[in-house]
Short mmCIF file of C-alpha atoms in Angstrom, two decimals:
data_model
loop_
_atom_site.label_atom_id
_atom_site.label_comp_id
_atom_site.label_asym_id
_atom_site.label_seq_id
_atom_site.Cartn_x
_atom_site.Cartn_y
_atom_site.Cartn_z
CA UNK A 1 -15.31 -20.05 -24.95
CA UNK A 2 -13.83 -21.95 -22.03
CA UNK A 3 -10.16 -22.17 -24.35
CA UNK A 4 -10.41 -18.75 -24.70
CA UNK A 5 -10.90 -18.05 -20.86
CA UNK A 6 -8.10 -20.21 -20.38
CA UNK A 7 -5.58 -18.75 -23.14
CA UNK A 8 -6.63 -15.39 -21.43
CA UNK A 9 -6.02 -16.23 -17.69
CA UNK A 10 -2.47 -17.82 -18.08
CA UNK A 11 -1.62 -14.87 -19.41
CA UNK A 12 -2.05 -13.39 -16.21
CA UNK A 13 1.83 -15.31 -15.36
CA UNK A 14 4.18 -13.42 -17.79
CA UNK A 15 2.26 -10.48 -16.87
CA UNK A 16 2.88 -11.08 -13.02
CA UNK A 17 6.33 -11.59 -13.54
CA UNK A 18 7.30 -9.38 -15.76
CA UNK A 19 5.45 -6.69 -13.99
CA UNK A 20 6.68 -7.50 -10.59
CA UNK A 21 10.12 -7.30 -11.47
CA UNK A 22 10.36 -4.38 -12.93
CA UNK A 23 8.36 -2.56 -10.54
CA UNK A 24 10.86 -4.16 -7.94
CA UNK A 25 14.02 -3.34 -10.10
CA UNK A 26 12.37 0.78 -10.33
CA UNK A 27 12.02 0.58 -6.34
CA UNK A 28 15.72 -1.31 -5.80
CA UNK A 29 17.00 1.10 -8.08
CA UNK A 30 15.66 4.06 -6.17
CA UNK A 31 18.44 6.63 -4.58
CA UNK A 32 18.65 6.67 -0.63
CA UNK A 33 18.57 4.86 1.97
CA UNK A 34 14.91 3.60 3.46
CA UNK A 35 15.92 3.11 6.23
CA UNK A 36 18.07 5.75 7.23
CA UNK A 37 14.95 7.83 6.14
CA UNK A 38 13.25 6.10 8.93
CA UNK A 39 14.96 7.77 11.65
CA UNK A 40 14.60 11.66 9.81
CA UNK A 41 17.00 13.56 11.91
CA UNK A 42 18.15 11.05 14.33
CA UNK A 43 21.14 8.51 13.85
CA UNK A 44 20.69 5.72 15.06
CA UNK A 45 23.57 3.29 15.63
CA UNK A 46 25.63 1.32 13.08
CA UNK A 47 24.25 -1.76 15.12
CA UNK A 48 20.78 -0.80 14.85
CA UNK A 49 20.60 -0.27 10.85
CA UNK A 50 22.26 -3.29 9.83
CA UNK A 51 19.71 -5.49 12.21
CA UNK A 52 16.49 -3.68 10.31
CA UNK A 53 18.65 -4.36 7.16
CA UNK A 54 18.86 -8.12 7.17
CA UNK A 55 15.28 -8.37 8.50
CA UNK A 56 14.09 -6.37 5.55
CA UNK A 57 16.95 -8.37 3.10
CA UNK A 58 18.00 -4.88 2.04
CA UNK A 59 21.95 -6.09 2.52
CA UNK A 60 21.51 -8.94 -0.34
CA UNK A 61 21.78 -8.61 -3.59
CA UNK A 62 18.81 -7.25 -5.92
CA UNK A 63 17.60 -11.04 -7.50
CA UNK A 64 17.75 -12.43 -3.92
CA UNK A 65 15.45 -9.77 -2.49
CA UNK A 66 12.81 -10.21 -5.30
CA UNK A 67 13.17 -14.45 -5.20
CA UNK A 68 12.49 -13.68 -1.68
CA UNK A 69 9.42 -11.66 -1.99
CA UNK A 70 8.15 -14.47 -4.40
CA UNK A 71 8.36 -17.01 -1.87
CA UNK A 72 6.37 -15.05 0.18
CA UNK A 73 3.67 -14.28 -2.33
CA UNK A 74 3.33 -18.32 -2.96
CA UNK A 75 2.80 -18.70 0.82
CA UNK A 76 0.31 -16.06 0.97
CA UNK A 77 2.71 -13.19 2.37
CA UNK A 78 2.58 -10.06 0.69
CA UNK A 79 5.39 -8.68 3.47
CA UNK A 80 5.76 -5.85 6.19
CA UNK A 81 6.04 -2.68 5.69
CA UNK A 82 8.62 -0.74 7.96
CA UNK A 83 6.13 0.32 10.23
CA UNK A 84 6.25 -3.13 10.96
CA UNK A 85 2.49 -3.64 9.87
CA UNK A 86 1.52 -6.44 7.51
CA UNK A 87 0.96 -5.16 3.59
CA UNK A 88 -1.80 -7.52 3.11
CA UNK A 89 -4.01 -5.56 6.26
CA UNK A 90 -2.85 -2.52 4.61
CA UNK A 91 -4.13 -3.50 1.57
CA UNK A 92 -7.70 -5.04 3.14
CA UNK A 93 -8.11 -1.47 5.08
CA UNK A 94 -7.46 0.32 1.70
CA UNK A 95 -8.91 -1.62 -0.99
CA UNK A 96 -12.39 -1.63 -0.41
CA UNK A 97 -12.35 2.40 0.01
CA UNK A 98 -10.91 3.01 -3.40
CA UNK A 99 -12.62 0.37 -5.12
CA UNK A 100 -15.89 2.20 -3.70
CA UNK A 101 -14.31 5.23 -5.13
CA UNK A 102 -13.72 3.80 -8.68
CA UNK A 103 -17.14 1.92 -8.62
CA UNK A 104 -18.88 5.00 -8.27
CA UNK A 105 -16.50 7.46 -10.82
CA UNK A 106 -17.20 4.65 -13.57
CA UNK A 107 -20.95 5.03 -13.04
CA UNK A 108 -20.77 8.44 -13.36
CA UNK A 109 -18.93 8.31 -15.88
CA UNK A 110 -20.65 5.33 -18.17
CA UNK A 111 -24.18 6.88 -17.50
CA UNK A 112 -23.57 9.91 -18.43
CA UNK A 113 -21.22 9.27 -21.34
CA UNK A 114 -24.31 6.96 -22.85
CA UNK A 115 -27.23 9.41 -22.13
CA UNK A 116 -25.10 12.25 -23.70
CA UNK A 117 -23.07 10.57 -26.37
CA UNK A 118 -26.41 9.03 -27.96
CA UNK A 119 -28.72 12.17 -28.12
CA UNK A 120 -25.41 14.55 -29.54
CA UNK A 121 -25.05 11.70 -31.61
CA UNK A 122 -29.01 11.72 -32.73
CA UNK A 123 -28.91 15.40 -33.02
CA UNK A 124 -25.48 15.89 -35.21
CA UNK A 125 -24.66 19.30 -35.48
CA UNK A 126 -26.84 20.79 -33.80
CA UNK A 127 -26.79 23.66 -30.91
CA UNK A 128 -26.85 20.53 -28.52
CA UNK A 129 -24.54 18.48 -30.20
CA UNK A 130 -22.16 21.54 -30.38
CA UNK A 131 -22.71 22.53 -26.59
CA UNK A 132 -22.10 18.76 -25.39
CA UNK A 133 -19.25 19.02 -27.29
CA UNK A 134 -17.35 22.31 -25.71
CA UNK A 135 -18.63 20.93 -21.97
CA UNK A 136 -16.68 17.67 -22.64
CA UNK A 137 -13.77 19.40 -24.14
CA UNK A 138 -13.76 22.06 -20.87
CA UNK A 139 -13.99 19.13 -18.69
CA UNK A 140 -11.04 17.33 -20.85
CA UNK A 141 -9.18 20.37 -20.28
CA UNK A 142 -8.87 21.29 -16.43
CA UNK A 143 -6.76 19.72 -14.70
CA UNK A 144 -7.90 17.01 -11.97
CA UNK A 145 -6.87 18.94 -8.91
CA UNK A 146 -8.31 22.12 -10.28
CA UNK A 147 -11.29 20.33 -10.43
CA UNK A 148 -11.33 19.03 -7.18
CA UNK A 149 -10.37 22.29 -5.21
CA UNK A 150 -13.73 23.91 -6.96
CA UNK A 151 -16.21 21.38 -6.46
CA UNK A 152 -14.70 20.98 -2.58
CA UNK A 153 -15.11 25.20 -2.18
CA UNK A 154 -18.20 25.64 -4.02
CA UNK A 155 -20.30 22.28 -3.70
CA UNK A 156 -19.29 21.98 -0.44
CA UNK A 157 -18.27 24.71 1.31
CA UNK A 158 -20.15 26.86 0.16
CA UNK A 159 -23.29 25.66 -0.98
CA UNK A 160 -22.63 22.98 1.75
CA UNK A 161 -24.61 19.88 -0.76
CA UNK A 162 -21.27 17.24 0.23
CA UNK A 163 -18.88 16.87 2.76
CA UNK A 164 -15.47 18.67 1.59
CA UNK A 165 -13.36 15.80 3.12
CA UNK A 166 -14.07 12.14 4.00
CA UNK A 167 -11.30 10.91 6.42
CA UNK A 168 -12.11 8.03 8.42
CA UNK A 169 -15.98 7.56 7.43
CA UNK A 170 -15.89 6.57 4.03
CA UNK A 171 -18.88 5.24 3.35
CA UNK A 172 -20.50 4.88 -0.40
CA UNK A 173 -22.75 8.27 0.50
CA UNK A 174 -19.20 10.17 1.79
CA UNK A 175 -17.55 9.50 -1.68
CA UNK A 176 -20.01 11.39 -3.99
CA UNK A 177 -18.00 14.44 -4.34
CA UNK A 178 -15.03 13.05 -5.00
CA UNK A 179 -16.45 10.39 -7.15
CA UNK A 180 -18.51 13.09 -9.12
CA UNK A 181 -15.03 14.68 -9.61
CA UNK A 182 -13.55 12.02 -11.28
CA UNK A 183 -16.55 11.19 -13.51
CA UNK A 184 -16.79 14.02 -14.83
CA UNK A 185 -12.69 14.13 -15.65
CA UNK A 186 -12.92 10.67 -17.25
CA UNK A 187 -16.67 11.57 -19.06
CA UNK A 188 -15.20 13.72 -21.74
CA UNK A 189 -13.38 10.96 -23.59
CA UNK A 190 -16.11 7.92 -23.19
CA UNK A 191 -18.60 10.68 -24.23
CA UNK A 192 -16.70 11.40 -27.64
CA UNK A 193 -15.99 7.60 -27.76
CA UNK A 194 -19.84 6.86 -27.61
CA UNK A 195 -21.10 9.92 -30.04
CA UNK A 196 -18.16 8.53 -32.55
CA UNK A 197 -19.57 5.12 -32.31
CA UNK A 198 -23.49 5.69 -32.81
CA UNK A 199 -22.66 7.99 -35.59
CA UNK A 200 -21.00 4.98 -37.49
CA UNK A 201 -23.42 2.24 -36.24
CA UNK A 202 -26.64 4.67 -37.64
CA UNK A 203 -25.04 4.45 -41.56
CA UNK A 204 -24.80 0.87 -41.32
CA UNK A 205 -26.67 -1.08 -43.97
CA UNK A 206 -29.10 -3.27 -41.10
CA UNK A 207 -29.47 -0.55 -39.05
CA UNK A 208 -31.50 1.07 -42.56
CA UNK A 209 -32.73 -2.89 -42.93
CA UNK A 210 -34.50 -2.40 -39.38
CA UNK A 211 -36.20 1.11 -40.44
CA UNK A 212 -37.00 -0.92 -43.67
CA UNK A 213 -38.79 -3.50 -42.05
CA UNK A 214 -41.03 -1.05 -39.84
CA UNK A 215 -39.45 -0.93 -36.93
CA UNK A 216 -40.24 1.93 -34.67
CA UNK A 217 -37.05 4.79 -34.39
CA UNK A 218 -38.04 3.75 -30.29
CA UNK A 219 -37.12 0.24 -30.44
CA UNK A 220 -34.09 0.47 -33.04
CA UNK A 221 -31.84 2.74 -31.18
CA UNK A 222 -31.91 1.25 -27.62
CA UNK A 223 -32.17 -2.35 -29.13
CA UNK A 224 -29.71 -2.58 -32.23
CA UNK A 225 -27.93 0.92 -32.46
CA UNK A 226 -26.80 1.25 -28.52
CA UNK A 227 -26.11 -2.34 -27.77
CA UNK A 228 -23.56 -2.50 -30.83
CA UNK A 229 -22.33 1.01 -29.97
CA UNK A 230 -21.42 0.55 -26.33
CA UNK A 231 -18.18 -1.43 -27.12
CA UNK A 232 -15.89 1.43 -27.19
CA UNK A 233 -17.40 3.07 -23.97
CA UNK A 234 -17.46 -0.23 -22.23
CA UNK A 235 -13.73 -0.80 -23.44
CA UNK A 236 -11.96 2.78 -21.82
CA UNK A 237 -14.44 2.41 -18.59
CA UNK A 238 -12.23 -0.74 -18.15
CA UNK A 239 -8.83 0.92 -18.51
CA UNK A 240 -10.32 4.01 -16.36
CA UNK A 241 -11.14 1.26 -13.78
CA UNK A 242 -7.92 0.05 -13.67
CA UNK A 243 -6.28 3.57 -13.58
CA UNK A 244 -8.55 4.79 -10.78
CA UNK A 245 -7.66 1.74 -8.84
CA UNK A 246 -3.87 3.31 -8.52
CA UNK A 247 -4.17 6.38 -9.51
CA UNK A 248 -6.34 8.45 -8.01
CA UNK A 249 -3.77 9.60 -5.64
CA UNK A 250 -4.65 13.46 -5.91
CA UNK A 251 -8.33 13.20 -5.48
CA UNK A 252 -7.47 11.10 -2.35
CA UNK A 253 -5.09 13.59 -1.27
CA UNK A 254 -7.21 16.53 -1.30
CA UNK A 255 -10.55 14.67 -0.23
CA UNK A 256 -8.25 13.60 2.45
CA UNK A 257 -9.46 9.74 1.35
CA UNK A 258 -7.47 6.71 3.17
CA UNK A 259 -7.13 4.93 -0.06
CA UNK A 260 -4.82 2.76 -2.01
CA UNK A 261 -3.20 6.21 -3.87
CA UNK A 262 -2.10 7.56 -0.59
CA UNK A 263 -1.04 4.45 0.62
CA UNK A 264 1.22 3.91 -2.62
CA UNK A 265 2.34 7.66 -2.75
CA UNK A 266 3.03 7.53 0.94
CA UNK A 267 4.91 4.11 0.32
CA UNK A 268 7.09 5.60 -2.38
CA UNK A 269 8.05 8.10 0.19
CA UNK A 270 9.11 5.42 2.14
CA UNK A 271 11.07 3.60 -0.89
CA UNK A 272 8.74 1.03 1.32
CA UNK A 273 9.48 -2.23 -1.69
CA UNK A 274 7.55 -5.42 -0.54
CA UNK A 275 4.08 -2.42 -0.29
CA UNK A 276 4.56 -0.84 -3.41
CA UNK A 277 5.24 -4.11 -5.68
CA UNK A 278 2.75 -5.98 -3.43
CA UNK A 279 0.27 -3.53 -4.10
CA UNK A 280 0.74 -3.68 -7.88
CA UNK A 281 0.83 -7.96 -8.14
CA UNK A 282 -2.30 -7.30 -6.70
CA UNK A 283 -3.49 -4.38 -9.36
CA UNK A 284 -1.77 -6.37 -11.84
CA UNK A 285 -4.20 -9.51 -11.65
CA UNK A 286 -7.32 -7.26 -11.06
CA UNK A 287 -6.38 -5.06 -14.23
CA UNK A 288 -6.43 -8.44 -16.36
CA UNK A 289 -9.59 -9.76 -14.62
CA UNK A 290 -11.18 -7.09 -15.28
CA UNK A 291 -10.52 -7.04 -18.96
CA UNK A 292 -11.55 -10.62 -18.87
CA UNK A 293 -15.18 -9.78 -18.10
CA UNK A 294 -15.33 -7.13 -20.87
CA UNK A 295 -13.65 -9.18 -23.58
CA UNK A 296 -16.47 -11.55 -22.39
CA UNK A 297 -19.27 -8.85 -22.36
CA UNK A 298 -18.46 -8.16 -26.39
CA UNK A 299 -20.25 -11.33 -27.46
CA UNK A 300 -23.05 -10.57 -25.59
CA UNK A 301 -23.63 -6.91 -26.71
CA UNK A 302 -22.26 -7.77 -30.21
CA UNK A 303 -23.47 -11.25 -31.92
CA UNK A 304 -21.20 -11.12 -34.21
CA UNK A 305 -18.50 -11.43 -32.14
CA UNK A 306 -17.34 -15.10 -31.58
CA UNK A 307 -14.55 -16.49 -29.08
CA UNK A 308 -12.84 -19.51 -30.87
#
């Protein structure tokens, strides 16, 4: 187990390299000029744009720029972005709201993905199995910012049951709608993912052994058909998590949330370098962390998985 934890977290250095460079390559190769952008309509002097380009290192070459945004990474600086604010406050201010944000989504999402999965799953071909079916497929079908104009105009405007926007207090109660939004645009999948997976487990040979032996249907399907079915689910809530954690950007953006997605859409703008790429090292490392945990989590749901 511990060589396998190992093996699996020095991964995380081709993946930081490889990912920060070409993140930084996409943003060097960018059209425009930042900085000029900077001053919109104004023109500032010759003088003036050449200073904020060698404090930035925009007037060396691409490899020097990223060698020196690694340096500052090793010494703990994630850089400034050209408001002249540091990335790594940016980053504390925004973090914690979308992570809030995807924490909740993935609950929605898990819960109700297991509780509906299992019983279509049960109840194959049924009227309930077929109805669970078309909701997941409606929900797989409208498009995220549909979805989040209608549950801002009728949940909250006019049945008045949320907030419609967040904005500055973004607290775990102020995030329900928003996080109900994107549950139930990430459910559809996990729920097809989990009725796909209890359907297989239930023709298995000891799941017939357990009936066999006298085993109440009450005790089998929480106990030996769930646990062994949750893998798939448990897998794609990790890869939402991920997603969420960068791209929620149009859910912020219409719940008017001061997240990490309008920071890095905002940023983009910007062709703002040392916050977008800083952002994603970060993301990066998180994304395989997090993947860490689950490939850890399949031996326990699943003894017959083994980490040599």
């Amino acid at each position: 187990m511990l060589a396998y934890i190992l093996r699996r977290l020095l991964q995380v250095i081709p993946v930081f390299f490889g990912s920060t460079l070409l993140i930084y390559f996409l943003v060097f190769a960018m059209p425009g000029d930042p900085i000029l952008a900077l001053f919109g309509d104004k023109t500032p002097s010759p003088q003036l744009l050449e200073q904020i380009r060698d404090q930035y290192h925009l007037n060396e070459p691409f490899l020097m720029q990223y060698l020196y945004y690694l340096s500052g990474i090793f010494q703990g600086d994630l850089g400034v972005t050209f408001s002249g604010q540091s990335v790594g406050v940016v980053l504390a201010r925004t973090l914690p709201v979308t992570a809030r944000l995807a924490i909740m989504a993935i609950a929605i999402e898990f819960v109700l993905s297991i509780i509906v999965g299992t019983i279509s799953a049960l109840r194959k071909g049924s009227v309930v199995d077929h109805v669970s079916l078309i909701i997941a497929l409606i929900f797989l079908a409208i498009p995220i910012f549909v979805m989040c104009f209608l549950a801002q105009f009728f949940l909250a405007i006019q049945w008045g049951w949320f907030k419609p926007t967040v904005g500055a207090s973004n607290d775990w109660g102020d995030l329900w709608l928003p996080a109900i939004v994107l549950g139930l645009s990430m459910y559809a999948t996990s729920m097809r993912l989990m009725r796909g997976s209890v359907i297989e487990t239930l023709d298995q040979d000891w799941v017939r052994t357990a009936y066999s032996k006298g085993l109440a249907r009450s005790r089998v399907i929480p106990v030996h058909v769930l646990r062994n079915s949750m893998i798939p689910v448990i897998t794609n809530s990790a890869t939402n998590f991920g997603v969420l954690l960068v791209g929620a950007t149009v859910t912020e953006a219409v719940f008017n949330i001061p997240g990490v997605g309008n920071t890095l859409f905002q940023a983009t703008l910007r062709h703002e370098g040392p916050t977008i790429v800083s952002f994603v090292t970060v993301f990066v490392i998180l994304y395989v962390l997090v993947n860490l945990v689950v490939d850890l989590l399949y031996g326990l749901l699943d003894p017959r998985i083994r980490y040599a």
